[in-house]
Coordinates of C-alpha atoms in Angstrom, one line a residue:
M1 CA 110.8 167.3 67.2
T2 CA 108.7 166.0 70.1
L3 CA 107.8 168.5 72.8
L4 CA 105.4 168.5 75.7
T5 CA 102.4 170.8 76.1
E6 CA 100.7 171.8 79.3
P7 CA 97.5 169.9 80.1
R8 CA 94.3 171.9 79.4
A9 CA 92.3 173.1 82.4
R10 CA 89.5 175.6 82.9
R11 CA 90.0 176.5 86.5
R12 CA 91.1 179.9 87.7
R13 CA 94.8 180.5 88.1
L14 CA 95.8 182.5 91.2
G15 CA 99.3 183.8 91.2
V16 CA 101.9 181.5 89.9
F17 CA 101.0 178.4 87.8
A18 CA 103.0 175.4 88.9
A19 CA 105.2 174.7 85.9
A20 CA 107.6 172.1 87.3
A21 CA 105.8 169.3 85.7
G22 CA 107.5 169.7 82.4
L23 CA 105.6 172.5 80.7
A24 CA 106.8 173.3 77.3
A25 CA 105.7 175.5 74.4
A26 CA 104.9 174.1 71.0
L27 CA 107.9 174.7 68.7
L28 CA 106.9 175.0 65.1
T29 CA 108.3 173.4 62.1
A30 CA 105.2 174.0 60.0
A31 CA 102.4 176.5 60.0
P32 CA 100.3 176.5 63.2
A33 CA 97.2 174.4 62.9
A34 CA 95.5 174.2 66.3
A35 CA 95.8 177.8 67.5
T36 CA 92.7 179.9 67.9
P37 CA 93.7 183.5 67.1
D38 CA 92.6 186.4 69.3
P39 CA 90.2 189.0 68.1
G40 CA 92.2 191.4 66.0
D41 CA 95.0 189.0 65.3
A42 CA 94.4 189.4 61.5
P43 CA 95.3 192.8 60.1
T44 CA 92.3 195.0 60.4
K45 CA 90.8 196.5 57.2
R46 CA 88.5 199.4 57.0
E47 CA 87.1 200.8 53.8
V48 CA 87.7 204.5 53.2
S49 CA 85.7 207.0 51.2
K50 CA 85.9 207.4 47.4
S51 CA 87.5 210.8 47.8
E52 CA 90.2 209.4 50.2
Q53 CA 90.9 206.6 47.7
A54 CA 91.2 209.2 44.9
E55 CA 93.5 211.4 47.0
A56 CA 95.8 208.5 47.8
E57 CA 96.1 207.5 44.2
R58 CA 96.7 211.2 43.2
A59 CA 99.5 211.4 45.8
I60 CA 101.1 208.3 44.4
E61 CA 100.9 209.5 40.8
S62 CA 102.4 212.9 41.8
G63 CA 105.3 211.2 43.7
E64 CA 104.2 212.7 47.1
I65 CA 104.1 209.2 48.6
P66 CA 105.5 205.9 47.4
A67 CA 103.4 203.4 45.6
P68 CA 101.9 200.4 47.5
N69 CA 104.8 198.4 49.0
E70 CA 107.4 200.5 47.3
I71 CA 110.4 201.2 49.6
V72 CA 111.9 204.7 49.9
H73 CA 114.5 206.0 52.3
S74 CA 117.0 208.8 52.9
D75 CA 120.4 208.5 51.4
N76 CA 122.0 207.7 54.8
I77 CA 119.8 204.6 55.4
E78 CA 120.6 201.2 53.8
H79 CA 117.9 198.5 53.8
L80 CA 119.9 195.2 54.4
G81 CA 116.9 192.9 54.0
N82 CA 113.6 191.6 55.1
T83 CA 112.6 188.3 56.6
P84 CA 108.9 187.6 56.0
K85 CA 106.6 186.0 58.5
D86 CA 106.7 182.2 58.5
A87 CA 104.8 179.9 60.8
L88 CA 103.4 182.6 63.0
K89 CA 100.8 184.5 61.0
G90 CA 99.6 186.9 63.6
T91 CA 100.5 190.6 64.0
N92 CA 104.2 191.2 64.7
S93 CA 104.8 193.1 67.9
D94 CA 107.8 194.0 70.1
L95 CA 111.5 193.1 70.0
A96 CA 114.3 192.2 72.5
F97 CA 117.9 191.3 72.0
Q98 CA 120.6 189.2 73.7
G99 CA 124.1 188.5 72.2
K100 CA 123.7 187.4 68.7
Y101 CA 119.9 186.8 69.0
A102 CA 116.8 188.9 68.4
F103 CA 113.5 187.9 69.9
A104 CA 110.4 189.0 68.0
G105 CA 106.9 189.0 69.5
N106 CA 103.9 188.0 67.5
Y107 CA 100.2 187.7 68.5
D108 CA 100.6 184.0 67.9
G109 CA 103.8 183.6 69.9
F110 CA 107.4 184.6 69.4
R111 CA 110.3 183.9 67.0
I112 CA 114.0 183.8 67.7
F113 CA 116.5 185.0 65.1
D114 CA 120.3 184.5 64.9
I115 CA 121.5 187.9 63.7
S116 CA 125.2 187.1 63.6
N117 CA 125.0 188.2 60.0
P118 CA 122.5 191.1 60.0
K119 CA 122.1 190.8 56.2
A120 CA 120.8 187.3 56.6
P121 CA 119.0 186.6 59.9
K122 CA 118.4 182.9 60.5
T123 CA 115.3 181.5 62.3
V124 CA 116.4 179.5 65.4
A125 CA 112.9 178.8 66.8
Q126 CA 109.3 179.7 66.4
V127 CA 107.0 179.2 69.5
L128 CA 103.3 179.0 69.1
C129 CA 101.7 180.5 72.1
P130 CA 98.7 182.7 71.2
G131 CA 97.8 185.5 73.6
S132 CA 97.5 189.0 72.0
Q133 CA 100.3 191.5 72.2
N134 CA 103.0 189.0 73.2
D135 CA 105.4 191.7 74.0
V136 CA 108.7 190.0 74.8
S137 CA 111.7 190.7 77.1
V138 CA 114.7 188.7 78.0
S139 CA 117.1 188.5 81.0
G140 CA 119.8 185.9 81.4
N141 CA 118.2 182.5 80.7
L142 CA 114.6 183.8 81.0
L143 CA 112.2 185.2 78.5
F144 CA 109.0 187.0 79.5
L145 CA 105.8 187.2 77.4
S146 CA 102.7 189.4 77.9
T147 CA 99.2 188.0 77.4
D148 CA 96.5 190.6 77.1
S149 CA 93.5 188.7 76.0
S150 CA 91.2 186.4 78.0
R151 CA 92.2 182.8 77.4
S152 CA 90.6 179.5 78.4
D153 CA 93.8 178.7 80.5
S154 CA 97.4 179.7 80.8
S155 CA 98.7 177.1 78.3
C156 CA 100.1 177.6 74.8
N157 CA 97.1 175.6 73.6
S158 CA 94.5 177.9 75.1
T159 CA 91.6 179.4 73.2
T160 CA 89.8 182.7 73.4
Q161 CA 87.3 183.1 76.2
P162 CA 85.2 186.1 77.4
A163 CA 86.7 188.3 80.2
T164 CA 83.4 188.0 81.9
E165 CA 84.1 184.3 82.5
K166 CA 85.7 183.8 85.9
S167 CA 87.9 180.9 84.8
S168 CA 89.6 183.1 82.1
W169 CA 93.3 183.7 82.3
E170 CA 95.6 186.4 81.2
G171 CA 98.9 187.7 82.5
M172 CA 102.7 186.9 82.2
K173 CA 104.4 183.8 80.9
V174 CA 108.0 182.9 81.6
F175 CA 110.2 180.7 79.4
D176 CA 113.6 179.2 79.9
I177 CA 115.8 180.1 76.9
S178 CA 119.0 178.5 77.9
D179 CA 118.6 176.5 74.7
K180 CA 117.6 179.0 72.1
A181 CA 116.4 176.3 69.7
N182 CA 114.2 174.7 72.4
P183 CA 112.5 177.3 74.7
K184 CA 110.7 175.7 77.7
Y185 CA 107.6 177.2 79.2
V186 CA 108.3 177.3 83.0
A187 CA 105.8 179.6 84.7
A188 CA 102.6 181.6 84.3
V189 CA 101.4 184.4 86.6
E190 CA 97.9 185.8 86.4
T191 CA 97.7 189.5 86.8
A192 CA 94.7 191.9 87.1
C193 CA 93.5 193.0 83.6
G194 CA 96.2 190.9 82.0
S195 CA 99.5 192.2 80.7
H196 CA 99.3 194.7 77.8
T197 CA 103.0 195.4 78.2
H198 CA 105.7 194.7 80.8
T199 CA 109.0 196.1 81.9
L200 CA 111.9 194.3 83.6
V201 CA 113.8 195.6 86.6
P202 CA 116.6 193.0 86.8
E203 CA 118.6 192.3 89.9
R204 CA 121.3 189.7 90.5
K205 CA 119.0 187.1 92.2
N206 CA 115.6 188.2 91.0
V207 CA 113.9 189.9 88.1
Y208 CA 111.1 192.2 88.9
V209 CA 108.4 192.6 86.3
Y210 CA 106.2 195.7 86.1
V211 CA 103.0 194.8 84.4
S212 CA 101.0 197.5 82.6
S213 CA 97.3 196.9 81.9
Y214 CA 94.2 198.9 81.8
S215 CA 90.4 199.2 80.9
P216 CA 88.8 197.5 83.9
S217 CA 85.1 196.7 84.0
A218 CA 82.6 195.8 86.8
T219 CA 81.6 192.9 84.5
F220 CA 85.2 191.4 84.5
P221 CA 85.8 189.3 87.6
D222 CA 89.6 189.6 87.3
C223 CA 89.8 193.2 86.1
Q224 CA 87.8 195.3 88.5
P225 CA 87.8 199.1 88.8
P226 CA 89.5 201.1 90.1
H227 CA 92.6 199.8 88.3
D228 CA 94.9 202.7 89.2
G229 CA 98.3 200.9 89.5
I230 CA 100.5 198.2 88.2
S231 CA 101.2 194.6 89.1
V232 CA 104.7 193.8 90.4
I233 CA 105.9 190.2 89.8
K234 CA 109.0 188.8 91.5
V235 CA 110.8 186.1 89.6
P236 CA 113.7 184.2 91.3
R237 CA 116.3 183.5 88.6
N238 CA 117.2 180.1 90.1
A239 CA 113.5 179.1 90.6
P240 CA 111.4 180.9 88.0
Q241 CA 108.5 178.5 88.8
K242 CA 108.1 180.4 92.0
A243 CA 107.3 183.7 90.2
A244 CA 104.4 185.5 91.9
V245 CA 102.8 188.9 92.3
V246 CA 104.3 190.7 95.3
G247 CA 102.3 193.9 95.1
F248 CA 100.0 196.3 93.3
P249 CA 101.3 199.8 94.0
V250 CA 98.7 202.5 93.4
L251 CA 100.1 205.2 91.1
F252 CA 97.0 207.3 90.9
P253 CA 95.5 207.5 94.4
G254 CA 92.1 209.3 94.6
D255 CA 88.7 209.1 96.2
G256 CA 86.7 208.5 93.0
P257 CA 85.7 205.1 91.5
D258 CA 88.6 205.4 89.0
G259 CA 91.3 206.7 91.3
G260 CA 93.2 210.0 90.8
G261 CA 94.2 209.8 87.1
N262 CA 92.9 211.8 84.2
P263 CA 89.1 211.6 84.1
G264 CA 89.0 211.7 80.3
G265 CA 85.9 212.8 78.6
P266 CA 83.6 214.7 78.9
T267 CA 85.8 216.6 81.3
N268 CA 88.7 216.4 78.8
P269 CA 87.1 215.6 75.4
G270 CA 89.1 213.2 73.2
V271 CA 91.5 212.2 76.0
S272 CA 91.6 208.7 77.5
K273 CA 90.5 208.2 81.0
T274 CA 93.4 206.8 83.1
T275 CA 92.6 203.3 84.3
G276 CA 96.1 201.9 84.4
C277 CA 99.3 202.3 82.4
H278 CA 100.1 201.4 78.9
D279 CA 103.9 201.3 79.1
I280 CA 106.7 202.0 81.5
T281 CA 110.4 202.5 80.9
V282 CA 112.9 202.1 83.7
L283 CA 116.4 203.6 84.0
P284 CA 117.9 201.3 86.7
S285 CA 121.2 203.2 86.8
K286 CA 119.3 206.3 88.0
D287 CA 116.5 204.5 90.0
L288 CA 114.0 206.2 87.7
A289 CA 111.0 205.2 85.7
A290 CA 108.7 207.0 83.3
G291 CA 105.1 205.8 82.9
A292 CA 102.9 206.5 79.9
C293 CA 99.5 205.9 81.5
M294 CA 96.6 206.6 79.1
G295 CA 95.7 210.2 80.1
D296 CA 98.8 210.9 82.2
G297 CA 102.6 210.9 82.1
I298 CA 104.4 210.1 85.3
L299 CA 108.0 210.2 86.7
F300 CA 108.7 207.8 89.6
D301 CA 111.4 206.6 91.8
I302 CA 112.2 202.8 91.8
E303 CA 114.9 202.6 94.4
D304 CA 112.7 200.1 96.1
P305 CA 111.4 198.1 93.1
E306 CA 108.5 196.7 95.0
Q307 CA 107.3 200.1 96.1
P308 CA 107.7 202.6 93.3
K309 CA 107.1 206.2 94.3
V310 CA 105.6 208.8 92.0
I311 CA 107.6 212.1 91.8
D312 CA 105.6 214.0 89.2
Q313 CA 102.5 213.6 87.1
V314 CA 101.6 215.6 84.0
Q315 CA 98.7 215.8 81.5
D316 CA 98.3 217.3 78.0
N317 CA 94.6 217.7 77.4
V318 CA 95.0 219.7 74.2
N319 CA 97.2 217.4 72.0
F320 CA 97.7 214.0 73.7
A321 CA 94.8 211.5 73.4
F322 CA 96.6 208.4 74.7
W323 CA 100.0 208.4 76.5
H324 CA 101.6 205.3 75.0
S325 CA 105.3 205.0 75.8
A326 CA 108.3 206.8 77.2
T327 CA 112.1 207.1 76.5
F328 CA 114.7 208.8 78.7
N329 CA 117.7 210.5 77.2
Q330 CA 121.1 209.2 78.3
T331 CA 121.7 211.8 81.0
A332 CA 118.2 211.3 82.4
D333 CA 117.2 215.0 82.2
K334 CA 114.6 214.4 79.4
V335 CA 111.7 212.1 78.7
V336 CA 110.1 211.5 75.3
F337 CA 106.5 210.5 75.6
T338 CA 104.4 209.3 72.7
D339 CA 100.8 209.9 71.9
E340 CA 99.1 206.9 70.2
L341 CA 96.2 208.9 68.8
G342 CA 93.7 206.5 67.1
G343 CA 95.2 203.5 68.9
G344 CA 97.6 202.7 66.1
G345 CA 94.8 201.9 63.6
A346 CA 94.0 205.3 62.2
A347 CA 95.6 207.6 59.6
T348 CA 96.9 210.5 61.7
C349 CA 100.1 211.5 59.8
N350 CA 98.2 213.8 57.5
E351 CA 97.6 217.5 57.1
A352 CA 94.2 217.3 58.8
T353 CA 95.6 216.0 62.0
G354 CA 98.5 218.4 62.1
P355 CA 102.0 218.3 63.6
N356 CA 101.2 218.2 67.3
R357 CA 98.7 215.3 67.6
G358 CA 99.7 211.7 67.4
A359 CA 103.2 212.9 68.0
D360 CA 106.1 212.8 70.5
G361 CA 106.1 215.2 73.5
I362 CA 109.6 216.2 74.7
Y363 CA 109.8 216.9 78.4
E364 CA 112.8 218.1 80.4
I365 CA 113.3 216.9 84.0
Q366 CA 114.0 219.9 86.1
G367 CA 114.9 220.1 89.8
K368 CA 116.3 217.5 92.2
G369 CA 115.1 214.5 94.2
D370 CA 111.5 214.4 95.0
D371 CA 111.1 218.0 93.7
R372 CA 111.8 217.0 90.1
K373 CA 109.3 218.2 87.6
L374 CA 108.4 217.2 84.0
V375 CA 108.4 220.4 81.9
F376 CA 107.1 220.4 78.4
K377 CA 109.4 221.7 75.6
S378 CA 108.1 220.7 72.2
Y379 CA 106.4 218.1 69.9
Y380 CA 108.1 216.0 67.2
K381 CA 106.2 214.3 64.3
I382 CA 107.5 212.8 61.1
P383 CA 107.6 215.6 58.4
R384 CA 106.2 213.4 55.6
H385 CA 102.4 213.2 55.2
Q386 CA 101.0 209.7 54.7
A387 CA 98.0 208.6 52.8
D388 CA 94.6 208.4 54.5
T389 CA 94.7 204.7 54.0
E390 CA 97.9 204.3 56.1
N391 CA 97.7 203.7 59.9
C392 CA 100.4 206.1 61.2
V393 CA 101.2 207.5 64.6
A394 CA 104.1 207.7 67.1
H395 CA 105.1 204.2 68.4
N396 CA 108.0 202.3 69.9
G397 CA 111.6 203.5 69.5
S398 CA 115.0 203.6 71.3
L399 CA 118.0 205.8 71.8
I400 CA 121.0 205.7 69.4
P401 CA 123.9 205.9 71.9
V402 CA 126.0 208.9 71.0
K403 CA 127.7 210.8 73.8
G404 CA 126.6 214.4 74.1
K405 CA 123.7 213.9 71.7
D406 CA 120.0 212.9 72.1
L407 CA 119.3 210.7 69.1
M408 CA 116.4 208.3 68.6
V409 CA 115.1 205.8 66.1
Q410 CA 111.3 205.3 66.2
A411 CA 108.6 203.3 64.5
W412 CA 105.6 205.0 63.0
Y413 CA 103.6 202.0 61.7
Q414 CA 103.0 202.7 58.0
G415 CA 104.8 206.0 58.4
G416 CA 107.9 203.8 58.6
I417 CA 111.0 204.5 60.6
S418 CA 112.3 207.9 61.6
V419 CA 115.8 208.7 63.0
W420 CA 115.6 212.1 64.8
D421 CA 117.7 214.5 67.0
F422 CA 116.2 216.1 70.1
T423 CA 119.4 217.4 71.5
D424 CA 117.8 220.8 71.4
S425 CA 114.6 220.0 73.2
A426 CA 112.7 222.9 71.6
K427 CA 113.8 222.1 68.0
P428 CA 113.8 218.4 67.3
K429 CA 114.6 217.4 63.7
E430 CA 114.6 214.3 61.5
I431 CA 118.0 213.1 60.2
A432 CA 117.0 209.8 58.4
Y433 CA 114.0 207.8 57.4
F434 CA 112.7 204.5 55.8
E435 CA 109.2 203.7 54.7
R436 CA 107.1 201.6 52.5
G437 CA 104.1 202.7 50.4
P438 CA 100.6 202.0 51.7
L439 CA 99.4 198.4 51.9
S440 CA 96.2 199.5 50.2
T441 CA 94.8 202.5 48.4
D442 CA 91.1 201.7 49.0
A443 CA 91.1 200.8 52.7
I444 CA 93.0 201.2 56.0
Q445 CA 94.8 197.9 56.5
S446 CA 96.9 197.8 59.6
G447 CA 100.6 197.3 59.1
G448 CA 104.0 199.0 59.3
S449 CA 106.7 199.1 61.9
W450 CA 105.6 198.3 65.4
S451 CA 109.1 198.6 67.0
A452 CA 112.3 200.1 65.6
Y453 CA 115.3 199.7 67.8
Y454 CA 119.1 200.3 67.5
Y455 CA 121.2 197.4 68.7
N456 CA 125.0 196.9 68.1
G457 CA 125.3 198.9 65.0
H458 CA 122.0 198.2 63.2
I459 CA 118.4 199.2 63.3
Y460 CA 115.9 196.3 63.6
S461 CA 112.2 196.7 62.9
N462 CA 109.3 194.3 63.4
D463 CA 106.8 195.2 60.7
M464 CA 103.3 194.1 61.7
A465 CA 102.5 192.7 58.3
K466 CA 105.8 192.4 56.3
G467 CA 108.1 190.8 58.8
F468 CA 111.6 191.5 60.3
D469 CA 113.6 194.3 58.7
V470 CA 117.3 195.1 59.2
L471 CA 118.6 198.6 58.4
K472 CA 122.0 200.3 58.6
I473 CA 122.5 204.0 59.1
N474 CA 125.6 205.7 57.8
D475 CA 125.8 209.2 59.1
K476 CA 128.5 211.1 61.0
R477 CA 126.0 212.1 63.6
T478 CA 125.2 208.5 64.5
D479 CA 128.5 206.7 63.5
P480 CA 129.9 206.9 67.1
A481 CA 127.2 204.6 68.2
K482 CA 128.7 201.7 66.2
S483 CA 131.4 201.3 68.8
V484 CA 128.8 200.7 71.6
R485 CA 128.2 197.0 72.1
M486 CA 125.5 195.6 74.3
S487 CA 125.2 192.0 75.5
E488 CA 121.5 192.4 76.1
L489 CA 118.8 195.0 75.3
N490 CA 115.2 195.4 76.4
V491 CA 114.4 198.9 75.4
Q492 CA 111.9 199.4 78.2
T493 CA 114.7 198.5 80.6
Q494 CA 116.9 201.4 79.4
P495 CA 120.7 200.8 79.8
D496 CA 123.3 203.2 80.8
Y497 CA 125.2 202.9 77.6
F498 CA 128.4 204.7 78.9
G499 CA 128.3 203.7 82.6

């Protein structure tokens, strides 16, 4: 298969990169050879103490936790199969869905599966385009890919380059996926501090992209403090090559050098200073969005997608270290925020950490209009302790669409996948689970489910190390969701399942 690649260049990209000259990604039929991986692409491995090793081995022998790579699950979960990594060897990341296709991000690019038969997904394409994170979303014929590491240029042949170098590039990439077997790279948009994650606000003629990024530095020419907002990109559907940043709304106004967000330590020890957002979920049917922004959780109005307006801002300086992601319930009167304590690389699902840290925080939305407030109700954390060699913390999940119920499936890295009920905001409970034993008993080696989402009757999980898993839940509480069919799903663009 002969495909074009973008010419290499080391000049700074401002706004949109002209892509009309036949840009294309490198489609893989064999293992990638020329890619330079980003720092952290390979699974991290950190040795643990002899006592922690002994405790992990004791827990396995006693049956408290499964053996390395052993699969265990509740009786109402069926594991239909696993598709291992193939040409893309980096860390698996986020998922998106459209029709019979699943789109799986990977730090080295993205992979497209045909999931017509969920028991046997088929690889349609693998696209080599290294860039760290590579969170993926789709809308119509367009696919969006986040790049959150400094690269030598915006091409899919780029190499790593220091953020202190003015010519470095990071931001959003746009692909045409009208031919799923042959995605074409059509645009690149540089954004301040890159794109750790992104969220689509789709309209008929345009797709708006909210770009979340953080951690500015005075030494980074394209990521200067204060970085107290988000980049908004406008992408015309009929001319995606004209994609461009149309604004940088400030979400945390303030007089200090870092804006008005959480100051973090030493004022609030153990809490991340807010220097941007990690993730945003929008609920277009209600013109609402919820932002998980490092040290803050926010609720905002997106009636004007180019000018989002903050309604309420909350902090939890006791149990939340890093506000990571957000999920609305179907009736938009609750938000589940996650705390990614330890950044996803630490063992926090243990007795020492406890049930309230590295957990979900359930907030109710009370009041009306601009007077709406986020009111804390309770925490939820998986009830099974994990070994001290397993990275485990609350991560990406989605609603399971059942009328009158608040049900969610969620990834917990090596803690596996949890299906839980938060219909009673004060008393959330797990109703199903799936997990593997630790990757190692002598070191923390990053792995486990990055994203676990419910789509058209099945649960799909992108395991950082093991690949693409498909699960089926059979439970009278979740069975009504099987009749809900979606033509497209980006979990951070939350649908109105019953509208």
